[in-house]
Coordinates of C-alpha atoms in Angstrom, one line a residue:
Chain A
M238 CA 81.9 73.0 78.4
P239 CA 80.0 74.2 75.3
L240 CA 79.6 71.5 72.7
N241 CA 79.8 73.7 69.7
K242 CA 83.4 74.6 70.4
P243 CA 85.8 72.8 68.1
I244 CA 87.4 69.8 69.7
R245 CA 90.9 71.2 69.5
E246 CA 90.0 74.1 71.8
W247 CA 89.0 72.0 74.8
L248 CA 91.1 68.9 74.4
P249 CA 94.4 69.8 76.0
S250 CA 97.2 69.5 73.6
A251 CA 99.2 66.9 75.6
W252 CA 96.3 64.5 75.2
R253 CA 96.1 65.3 71.5
L254 CA 99.8 64.4 71.0
G255 CA 99.3 61.2 73.1
L256 CA 96.3 60.2 71.0
L257 CA 98.1 60.8 67.8
L258 CA 101.1 58.7 68.9
M259 CA 98.7 56.0 70.0
L260 CA 97.1 56.0 66.6
V261 CA 100.5 55.7 64.9
A262 CA 101.6 52.9 67.2
W263 CA 98.3 51.1 66.6
A264 CA 98.7 51.4 62.9
G265 CA 102.3 50.2 63.2
C266 CA 101.4 47.1 65.3
G267 CA 98.7 46.3 62.7
A268 CA 101.2 46.5 59.9
L269 CA 103.7 44.3 61.8
G270 CA 100.9 41.8 62.6
A271 CA 100.0 41.7 58.9
A272 CA 103.7 41.1 58.1
G273 CA 103.4 37.8 60.2
L274 CA 105.3 38.6 63.4
P275 CA 104.4 36.3 66.3
A276 CA 101.9 37.6 68.9
E277 CA 104.4 37.6 71.7
W278 CA 106.7 39.9 69.8
L279 CA 103.8 42.1 68.9
W280 CA 103.1 42.6 72.6
R281 CA 106.7 43.5 73.3
V282 CA 106.8 46.1 70.5
A283 CA 103.5 47.5 71.6
S284 CA 104.7 47.9 75.2
L285 CA 107.9 49.6 74.1
C286 CA 105.9 52.0 71.9
A287 CA 103.6 52.8 74.8
L288 CA 106.6 53.5 77.1
L289 CA 108.3 55.8 74.5
M290 CA 105.0 57.6 74.0
G291 CA 104.6 58.1 77.7
I292 CA 108.1 59.6 77.9
A293 CA 107.4 61.8 74.9
V294 CA 104.2 63.1 76.4
V295 CA 105.7 63.8 79.8
W296 CA 108.7 65.6 78.2
Y297 CA 106.4 67.7 76.1
W298 CA 104.3 68.6 79.1
R299 CA 107.3 69.6 81.2
V300 CA 109.4 71.7 78.8
V301 CA 106.7 73.1 76.6
L302 CA 103.2 73.1 78.1
A303 CA 104.0 73.8 81.7
P304 CA 106.2 76.8 80.9
I305 CA 103.6 78.3 78.5
N306 CA 100.9 77.9 81.2
G307 CA 103.3 79.6 83.6
F308 CA 103.8 82.5 81.2
T309 CA 100.0 82.9 80.9
A310 CA 99.7 83.1 84.7
S311 CA 102.5 85.7 85.0
A312 CA 101.1 87.7 82.1
K313 CA 97.7 87.8 83.9
R314 CA 99.4 89.2 87.1
L315 CA 100.9 91.9 84.9
H316 CA 97.4 93.4 84.4
S317 CA 97.4 94.6 88.0
P318 CA 99.4 97.8 88.2
E319 CA 101.1 96.6 91.3
G320 CA 102.0 93.4 89.5
N321 CA 105.7 93.0 89.2
S322 CA 105.9 89.4 87.8
R323 CA 108.4 88.1 85.3
L324 CA 108.2 85.1 82.9
R325 CA 110.2 82.2 84.4
A326 CA 110.9 78.8 82.9
P327 CA 114.2 77.3 83.9
R328 CA 113.4 73.9 82.4
A329 CA 111.8 75.0 79.2
I330 CA 113.2 74.4 75.7
P331 CA 115.7 77.1 74.6
E332 CA 113.3 78.8 72.3
L333 CA 110.9 79.5 75.2
R334 CA 113.7 80.5 77.5
N335 CA 114.7 83.1 74.8
L336 CA 111.2 84.4 74.6
A337 CA 111.0 84.7 78.3
S338 CA 114.3 86.7 78.6
V339 CA 113.3 89.1 75.7
V340 CA 109.9 89.8 77.3
N341 CA 111.5 90.2 80.8
A342 CA 113.9 92.8 79.4
G343 CA 111.0 94.7 78.1
L344 CA 109.2 94.4 81.5
D345 CA 112.3 95.6 83.3
Q346 CA 112.3 98.7 81.2
V347 CA 108.6 99.3 82.0
L348 CA 109.3 98.9 85.7
A349 CA 112.3 101.4 85.5
L350 CA 110.0 103.9 83.8
T351 CA 107.3 103.5 86.3
R352 CA 109.8 104.0 89.2
E353 CA 111.1 107.1 87.5
L354 CA 107.5 108.4 87.1
Q355 CA 107.0 107.7 90.8
S356 CA 110.1 109.7 91.8
T357 CA 109.3 112.6 89.4
N358 CA 105.8 112.7 90.9
D359 CA 107.3 112.9 94.4
E360 CA 109.7 115.7 93.2
L361 CA 106.9 117.6 91.5
A362 CA 104.7 117.3 94.6
H363 CA 107.6 118.8 96.6
E364 CA 108.4 121.5 94.1
L365 CA 104.8 122.6 93.9
R366 CA 103.7 122.2 97.4
T367 CA 106.6 124.0 99.1
P368 CA 106.0 127.4 97.3
L369 CA 102.2 127.0 97.9
A370 CA 103.0 126.5 101.6
R371 CA 105.1 129.6 101.7
V372 CA 102.4 131.7 100.0
R373 CA 99.7 130.2 102.3
G374 CA 101.7 131.1 105.4
N375 CA 102.2 134.7 104.3
L376 CA 98.5 135.1 103.4
E377 CA 97.4 133.7 106.8
M378 CA 99.7 136.2 108.4
M379 CA 98.1 139.0 106.4
L380 CA 94.6 137.8 107.3
D381 CA 95.5 137.7 111.0
K382 CA 97.5 140.9 111.3
S383 CA 95.7 143.3 109.0
D384 CA 93.0 145.6 110.4
N385 CA 91.9 146.7 106.9
P386 CA 88.7 144.8 106.0
Q387 CA 89.5 144.9 102.3
A388 CA 92.9 143.5 102.8
K389 CA 91.4 140.8 105.1
D390 CA 88.9 139.9 102.4
A391 CA 91.6 139.7 99.7
A392 CA 93.6 137.4 101.9
A393 CA 90.7 135.2 102.7
R394 CA 89.8 134.8 99.0
S395 CA 93.5 134.1 98.1
L396 CA 93.6 131.4 100.9
E397 CA 90.7 129.7 99.3
E398 CA 92.4 129.9 95.9
V399 CA 95.6 128.4 97.3
D400 CA 93.7 125.6 98.8
R401 CA 91.9 124.9 95.5
A402 CA 95.3 125.0 93.7
T403 CA 96.7 122.5 96.2
Q404 CA 93.8 120.2 95.6
L405 CA 94.3 120.5 91.9
V406 CA 98.0 119.7 92.1
Q407 CA 97.1 116.6 94.2
S408 CA 94.4 115.5 91.7
I409 CA 96.7 115.9 88.7
L410 CA 99.5 113.9 90.3
T411 CA 97.0 111.2 91.4
I412 CA 95.6 111.0 87.8
R413 CA 99.1 110.9 86.4
G414 CA 100.2 108.2 88.7
G415 CA 97.0 106.2 88.5
D416 CA 96.9 106.2 84.7
H417 CA 100.5 104.9 84.4
G418 CA 100.6 102.4 87.2
A419 CA 102.8 104.6 89.3
L420 CA 100.4 105.3 92.2
R421 CA 101.4 103.6 95.5
L422 CA 98.4 102.0 97.0
F423 CA 97.9 101.3 100.6
R424 CA 95.5 98.4 100.5
Q425 CA 93.7 97.3 103.6
A426 CA 90.8 95.0 104.3
T427 CA 87.8 97.3 104.1
A428 CA 84.2 96.5 104.9
I429 CA 82.3 97.9 101.9
H430 CA 79.1 98.7 103.8
Q431 CA 80.9 100.7 106.4
L432 CA 82.9 102.6 103.8
L433 CA 79.7 103.6 102.0
A434 CA 77.8 104.4 105.3
T435 CA 80.5 106.9 106.3
L436 CA 80.1 108.7 102.9
V437 CA 76.3 108.7 103.3
E438 CA 76.7 110.3 106.8
L439 CA 79.1 112.8 105.4
Y440 CA 76.9 113.8 102.4
S441 CA 73.4 113.5 104.0
P442 CA 73.1 117.1 105.3
A443 CA 74.3 118.5 102.0
A444 CA 71.9 116.3 100.1
E445 CA 69.0 117.3 102.4
D446 CA 69.8 120.9 101.8
R447 CA 69.4 120.2 98.1
G448 CA 66.1 118.4 98.6
L449 CA 67.7 115.0 97.6
S450 CA 67.4 111.7 99.3
L451 CA 70.6 109.7 99.7
K452 CA 70.5 106.0 100.6
I453 CA 72.4 102.8 100.7
Q454 CA 70.8 99.8 99.1
D455 CA 72.0 97.0 101.3
G456 CA 73.8 94.1 99.8
L457 CA 75.8 91.1 101.1
D458 CA 78.5 92.5 103.3
M459 CA 81.8 92.2 101.6
V460 CA 85.4 92.9 102.8
W461 CA 87.8 94.0 100.1
Q462 CA 91.5 94.8 99.9
L463 CA 91.6 98.4 98.7
D464 CA 93.1 101.8 99.3
R465 CA 90.3 103.1 101.6
S466 CA 91.2 106.7 101.2
L467 CA 91.5 106.7 97.4
I468 CA 88.3 104.7 96.9
M469 CA 86.5 107.0 99.2
Q470 CA 87.7 109.9 97.2
A471 CA 86.6 108.3 94.0
I472 CA 83.1 107.6 95.3
S473 CA 82.9 111.0 96.8
N474 CA 83.7 112.5 93.4
L475 CA 80.8 110.5 92.0
L476 CA 78.6 111.8 94.8
D477 CA 79.7 115.4 94.1
N478 CA 78.5 114.8 90.5
A479 CA 75.2 113.2 91.5
L480 CA 74.5 116.1 94.0
A481 CA 75.3 118.7 91.3
Y482 CA 73.3 117.2 88.5
T483 CA 70.2 115.7 90.1
P484 CA 67.2 118.0 90.3
R485 CA 65.4 118.6 93.6
A486 CA 63.3 115.7 95.0
G487 CA 65.6 113.3 93.3
K488 CA 67.1 110.1 94.7
I489 CA 70.7 109.1 94.9
T490 CA 71.4 105.4 95.7
L491 CA 74.7 103.8 96.6
R492 CA 74.8 100.0 96.1
W493 CA 77.4 97.3 95.5
Q494 CA 77.4 93.7 94.2
A495 CA 79.9 91.0 93.3
E496 CA 80.4 90.2 89.6
G497 CA 82.6 87.2 89.1
T498 CA 85.7 87.8 91.1
S499 CA 85.1 91.6 91.1
L500 CA 83.3 94.1 93.3
V501 CA 81.3 96.7 91.6
I502 CA 80.1 99.9 93.5
F503 CA 77.3 101.9 91.9
V504 CA 76.3 105.5 92.4
E505 CA 72.9 105.9 90.8
D506 CA 70.8 109.1 90.5
T507 CA 67.5 110.2 89.0
G508 CA 68.9 113.1 87.0
S509 CA 68.8 113.5 83.3
G510 CA 71.4 110.8 82.6
V511 CA 74.4 111.1 80.3
R512 CA 74.1 111.7 76.6
P513 CA 75.3 108.8 74.5
E514 CA 77.9 111.0 72.7
E515 CA 79.3 112.1 76.1
M516 CA 79.6 108.7 77.7
E517 CA 83.3 108.2 77.0
W518 CA 84.2 111.9 76.7
I519 CA 83.3 112.9 80.2
W520 CA 86.1 110.7 81.6
E521 CA 88.8 112.6 79.8
R522 CA 90.8 115.2 81.7
Y523 CA 89.5 118.7 82.1
H524 CA 86.1 117.9 80.7
R525 CA 82.8 119.0 82.3
G526 CA 79.4 117.7 81.1
S527 CA 77.6 120.1 78.9
S528 CA 74.1 119.3 80.2
S529 CA 74.4 121.4 83.3
V530 CA 75.1 124.8 84.8
I531 CA 78.6 125.1 86.2
R532 CA 78.2 125.3 89.9
H533 CA 81.4 123.8 91.2
P534 CA 84.7 125.1 90.0
G535 CA 87.3 122.3 89.8
I536 CA 84.9 119.4 89.3
G537 CA 86.2 119.0 85.8
L538 CA 88.9 116.6 86.9
G539 CA 86.6 114.5 89.1
L540 CA 85.8 111.7 86.7
S541 CA 89.3 111.3 85.3
L542 CA 90.4 111.0 88.9
V543 CA 87.7 108.3 89.5
R544 CA 89.0 106.4 86.5
A545 CA 92.7 106.7 87.4
I546 CA 91.9 105.4 91.0
A547 CA 90.0 102.4 89.5
H548 CA 92.9 101.7 87.1
A549 CA 95.4 101.9 90.0
H550 CA 93.4 99.1 91.6
G551 CA 93.6 97.1 88.4
G552 CA 89.9 97.9 87.8
S553 CA 87.8 100.2 85.6
A554 CA 85.0 102.8 85.9
G555 CA 82.1 103.7 83.6
V556 CA 78.6 104.9 83.3
T557 CA 75.3 103.6 81.9
N558 CA 71.9 105.2 81.7
R559 CA 69.2 103.5 83.7
V560 CA 66.1 102.3 82.0
T561 CA 64.1 104.2 84.6
G562 CA 66.0 107.4 83.9
G563 CA 69.1 108.8 85.5
A564 CA 72.7 107.7 85.4
S565 CA 74.4 104.8 87.0
F566 CA 78.1 105.4 87.5
W567 CA 80.2 102.4 88.6
I568 CA 83.6 101.4 89.8
K569 CA 84.7 97.8 89.3
L570 CA 87.5 96.5 91.5
P571 CA 88.9 93.0 90.8
Q572 CA 90.2 90.8 93.7
P573 CA 93.8 91.8 94.1
Chain B
M162 CA 105.6 124.4 125.7
F163 CA 109.1 124.0 124.3
V164 CA 109.0 123.0 120.6
L165 CA 111.9 121.8 118.4
L166 CA 111.5 122.7 114.7
V167 CA 113.6 120.9 112.1
E168 CA 113.0 122.5 108.7
D169 CA 115.4 123.3 105.9
D170 CA 113.2 125.8 104.0
P171 CA 114.2 129.2 105.3
E172 CA 110.9 130.9 104.5
L173 CA 108.7 128.2 106.1
G174 CA 111.1 128.0 109.1
R175 CA 110.8 131.8 109.6
Q176 CA 107.0 131.7 109.4
L177 CA 106.7 128.8 111.8
S178 CA 109.0 130.2 114.4
S179 CA 107.3 133.6 114.4
W180 CA 103.9 132.0 114.7
I181 CA 104.8 129.5 117.4
K182 CA 106.7 132.1 119.4
G183 CA 103.7 134.5 118.8
E184 CA 101.5 132.0 120.6
G185 CA 103.8 132.2 123.6
H186 CA 105.8 129.0 123.2
R187 CA 109.5 128.6 123.2
L188 CA 111.1 127.3 120.0
H189 CA 114.4 126.0 118.8
W190 CA 115.0 125.9 115.0
L191 CA 117.4 123.4 113.4
R192 CA 118.0 123.0 109.7
S193 CA 119.2 119.4 109.2
G194 CA 118.6 115.9 110.3
T195 CA 122.1 115.3 111.7
E196 CA 121.9 118.5 113.8
A197 CA 118.5 117.2 115.2
L198 CA 120.1 113.8 116.1
Q199 CA 123.0 115.6 117.9
W200 CA 120.6 117.9 119.7
F201 CA 118.5 115.0 121.1
A202 CA 121.7 113.5 122.5
D203 CA 121.6 115.9 125.5
Q204 CA 118.5 118.0 125.2
R205 CA 114.7 117.5 125.4
C206 CA 111.6 119.3 124.3
D207 CA 107.8 118.9 124.7
A208 CA 107.1 118.4 121.0
A209 CA 109.1 118.2 117.8
I210 CA 108.0 119.3 114.3
L211 CA 110.1 117.4 111.7
D212 CA 110.2 118.1 107.9
V213 CA 110.4 114.8 106.0
G214 CA 112.4 116.1 103.0
L215 CA 115.5 117.3 104.8
P216 CA 118.7 117.6 102.7
D217 CA 120.8 115.1 104.7
L218 CA 118.8 112.5 106.6
D219 CA 115.1 112.4 106.0
G220 CA 112.6 113.0 108.8
F221 CA 111.7 109.3 109.1
A222 CA 115.4 108.4 109.7
V223 CA 115.7 111.1 112.4
V224 CA 112.6 109.7 114.3
E225 CA 113.9 106.1 114.0
G226 CA 117.2 107.4 115.4
I227 CA 115.8 109.2 118.4
R228 CA 113.3 106.4 119.2
R229 CA 116.2 103.9 119.2
S230 CA 117.9 106.0 121.8
G231 CA 114.7 106.0 123.9
V232 CA 113.4 109.5 123.4
E233 CA 109.6 109.6 123.7
V234 CA 108.8 113.1 122.6
P235 CA 105.7 113.5 120.5
V236 CA 106.7 114.0 116.8
L237 CA 104.7 115.7 114.1
F238 CA 105.9 115.3 110.5
L239 CA 105.6 118.1 107.9
T240 CA 105.8 116.8 104.4
A241 CA 105.0 117.5 100.7
R242 CA 104.0 113.9 100.1
A243 CA 100.3 113.3 100.4
E244 CA 100.0 109.6 99.7
I245 CA 98.6 107.4 102.5
A246 CA 101.5 105.0 102.0
D247 CA 103.9 107.7 103.0
R248 CA 101.8 108.6 105.9
V249 CA 101.8 105.0 107.1
R250 CA 105.5 104.8 106.7
G251 CA 106.0 107.9 108.8
L252 CA 103.8 106.6 111.6
A253 CA 105.5 103.2 111.5
A254 CA 108.9 105.0 111.8
G255 CA 107.7 106.3 115.2
G256 CA 106.1 109.6 114.4
D257 CA 102.8 110.5 116.1
D258 CA 101.1 112.7 113.5
Y259 CA 101.5 113.8 109.9
L260 CA 100.6 117.1 108.2
T261 CA 100.9 117.8 104.5
K262 CA 102.2 121.1 103.1
P263 CA 100.6 123.5 102.5
F264 CA 98.9 123.6 105.9
A265 CA 96.9 126.1 108.0
F266 CA 98.8 127.3 111.0
E267 CA 95.8 126.8 113.2
E268 CA 95.8 123.1 112.1
L269 CA 99.4 122.7 113.0
M270 CA 98.8 124.2 116.5
A271 CA 95.6 122.1 117.0
R272 CA 97.6 119.0 116.2
L273 CA 100.6 119.9 118.4
E274 CA 98.3 120.6 121.3
A275 CA 96.4 117.3 120.8
L276 CA 99.8 115.5 120.7
V277 CA 101.0 117.1 123.9
R278 CA 97.7 116.5 125.6
R279 CA 97.6 112.9 124.5
S280 CA 101.0 112.3 126.1
Q281 CA 99.6 113.7 129.3
S282 CA 96.3 111.7 128.7
K283 CA 93.4 113.6 130.3
Q284 CA 90.0 112.0 129.9
P285 CA 87.1 114.5 129.3
G286 CA 84.0 113.9 131.3
V287 CA 80.7 115.9 131.5
R288 CA 81.6 119.6 130.9
R289 CA 79.8 123.0 130.8
L290 CA 80.0 125.5 127.9
G291 CA 78.0 128.7 128.0
N292 CA 74.5 127.8 129.4
S293 CA 74.8 124.2 128.2
T294 CA 75.9 120.9 129.8
L295 CA 77.5 118.4 127.5
D296 CA 77.2 114.7 128.3
P297 CA 79.6 112.7 126.2
L298 CA 78.2 109.3 127.3
R299 CA 74.7 110.0 125.9
R300 CA 75.9 112.5 123.3
R301 CA 73.5 115.0 124.7
V302 CA 73.5 118.8 125.0
I303 CA 71.4 119.9 128.0
C304 CA 70.3 123.6 128.3
S305 CA 68.1 124.8 131.2
R306 CA 65.4 122.2 130.9
E307 CA 65.6 121.0 127.3
A308 CA 68.0 118.4 126.0
V309 CA 68.9 117.5 122.5
E310 CA 70.5 114.3 121.4
L311 CA 73.2 114.5 118.7
Q312 CA 74.0 112.0 116.1
P313 CA 77.5 110.4 116.5
R314 CA 79.2 112.5 113.8
E315 CA 77.5 115.7 115.0
W316 CA 78.8 114.9 118.5
S317 CA 82.3 114.4 117.3
L318 CA 82.2 117.6 115.3
L319 CA 81.1 119.5 118.4
E320 CA 83.7 117.7 120.4
V321 CA 86.6 118.5 118.1
L322 CA 85.6 122.2 118.0
M323 CA 85.4 122.2 121.9
R324 CA 88.7 120.4 122.3
H325 CA 90.2 123.4 120.4
E326 CA 88.1 126.1 122.0
G327 CA 89.6 129.5 121.3
R328 CA 91.1 128.3 118.0
I329 CA 89.8 128.4 114.5
V330 CA 89.6 124.8 113.4
P331 CA 90.3 124.3 109.6
K332 CA 88.0 122.2 107.5
P333 CA 90.6 119.5 106.5
Y334 CA 91.3 118.9 110.2
L335 CA 87.6 118.5 110.9
L336 CA 87.2 116.1 108.0
E337 CA 90.0 114.0 109.3
Q338 CA 89.0 114.0 112.9
V339 CA 85.3 113.4 112.4
W340 CA 85.1 111.3 109.2
D341 CA 88.6 110.0 108.9
I342 CA 88.8 111.5 105.4
R343 CA 92.0 113.1 104.1
F344 CA 90.7 115.0 101.1
D345 CA 88.3 117.9 100.7
P346 CA 85.1 116.9 98.9
G347 CA 83.8 119.2 96.1
T348 CA 80.4 119.5 97.8
N349 CA 80.1 121.8 100.9
V350 CA 79.5 118.8 103.2
V351 CA 81.1 120.3 106.3
D352 CA 79.2 123.6 105.9
A353 CA 76.0 121.6 105.7
M354 CA 76.8 119.6 108.8
I355 CA 77.7 122.7 110.7
C356 CA 74.4 124.3 109.8
R357 CA 72.5 121.3 111.0
L358 CA 74.4 121.3 114.3
R359 CA 73.7 125.0 114.7
R360 CA 70.0 124.5 114.2
K361 CA 69.9 121.6 116.8
L362 CA 71.7 123.8 119.3
E363 CA 69.3 126.7 118.7
V364 CA 66.3 124.5 119.1
C365 CA 67.3 123.5 122.6
G366 CA 68.1 127.1 123.5
S367 CA 71.9 126.7 123.8
N368 CA 74.0 129.8 123.5
I369 CA 77.0 127.8 122.0
K370 CA 77.7 129.6 118.8
I371 CA 79.7 128.1 115.9
E372 CA 81.3 130.8 113.8
T373 CA 82.5 130.4 110.2
V374 CA 85.7 132.3 109.6
R375 CA 86.2 132.8 105.9
G376 CA 89.4 131.3 104.5
K377 CA 90.2 129.7 107.9
G378 CA 87.6 127.4 109.3
Y379 CA 85.2 127.2 112.2
A380 CA 85.4 128.2 115.8
I381 CA 83.3 128.1 118.9
E382 CA 82.5 131.6 119.9
Q383 CA 83.5 132.6 123.4
T384 CA 80.2 132.4 125.4
H385 CA 79.3 133.6 128.8
P386 CA 77.2 131.4 131.2

């Protein structure tokens, strides 16, 4: 414990109260002794005082301190978007019980809103995906049955557009859900090395075609509770960016490390890095970095999606420029 | 095969029945979950396509119902919900596969065929295609005298394409079968992998050709030995 911290910060308050009472008792006994009471009596009074003090400290601990510590623990769990904890303190003093019930009413409201957002998200998905499916079906029919090359070409292009629109709908719904704690995660124990290795295998041919090297920097193997599919999508968005913005002969490195009780996954490149004024801005919806030529339509939502997925896991995402040049994008995932 | 379709959307239902019948299969189309439960009381099919968002009972409840009464037909869910949690719920309810709307018709057929094949469980051994012999144990393609060894993902890519020979395999289905990924990355990762596979096949003199069909996917071209 650091010594420069004021005493009151690290001395638990129950002990402080105890010490205070002990000082009062000691002063009292001194006064009684001075008043000429016999030593035997003095002992009895002192023991009685000690007993009362003990009772007072225990009472204070049980109805004030323990409930407050409990509140702190529940509030910490609230940080996680899947957290559904409430403040509970059946034995606390009435003032604290009141506080708990007021806060819980607020939390109930938040939960109700989150549920509503979840169900509107489901409805929206249904409302948007069903017409897209009808259109897609008809276009496919047109592509299959038409003998006219121009009609065939138009149908093929439209099919690609429909698929892009579908992906966009999905991204927007995921961002909406992730940003507001309404994304349902399917967490499973996932070996981080294996997850990254799959992505490297998937991206290697595309990276080679662009004259880029794509590698994993091995770390301690870790198994983490996460939504494999969403985290893969987040890292794959970071890889899409790295492939698009790193010049030929560049290097892209995937690595991970533990930081405290969190796991941090990095995607590092040897591109031109991110301008300081863009570091926050690029994570906003519908933004595309200005430093590059637009090569990939639809990449604009990529980073907001990464951040939303990190938030849904109770974590965060960000970027730093490396001293050696290039950007280092990271996703931090706390232990659930 | 005989397919039962349970779908309340008239337009999708119409498209699906015309496609599936066009492929030479028999099809019966029901519009609600209750009707489906009643139908299964005394009739059977080779595969069932169930919409999840039905007006009365949802598709999950229908599957739970028919599984309770001991019906083992392969079931494919069609749904507008894309989250993995929903998918897991569908499979836990007793479904066999799960396809999100909008979907490519070829993908639906590829999945249905795979389901029906799985329930008959045939194990593929060494097989011939064009002038090449494919050895699944060593992941090798052997042509006349030369042999080329494929990397695991390249092999599974070729395998999925071969399993659905004569069909155009859409990209999302390849991504799921080969990499277990249920989203389409922004980079042209599948294209790049297909190109690499084509080069390897060319190098060993194989006449297996993988065609790219715009707007639809990839297909093994019919080859002659």
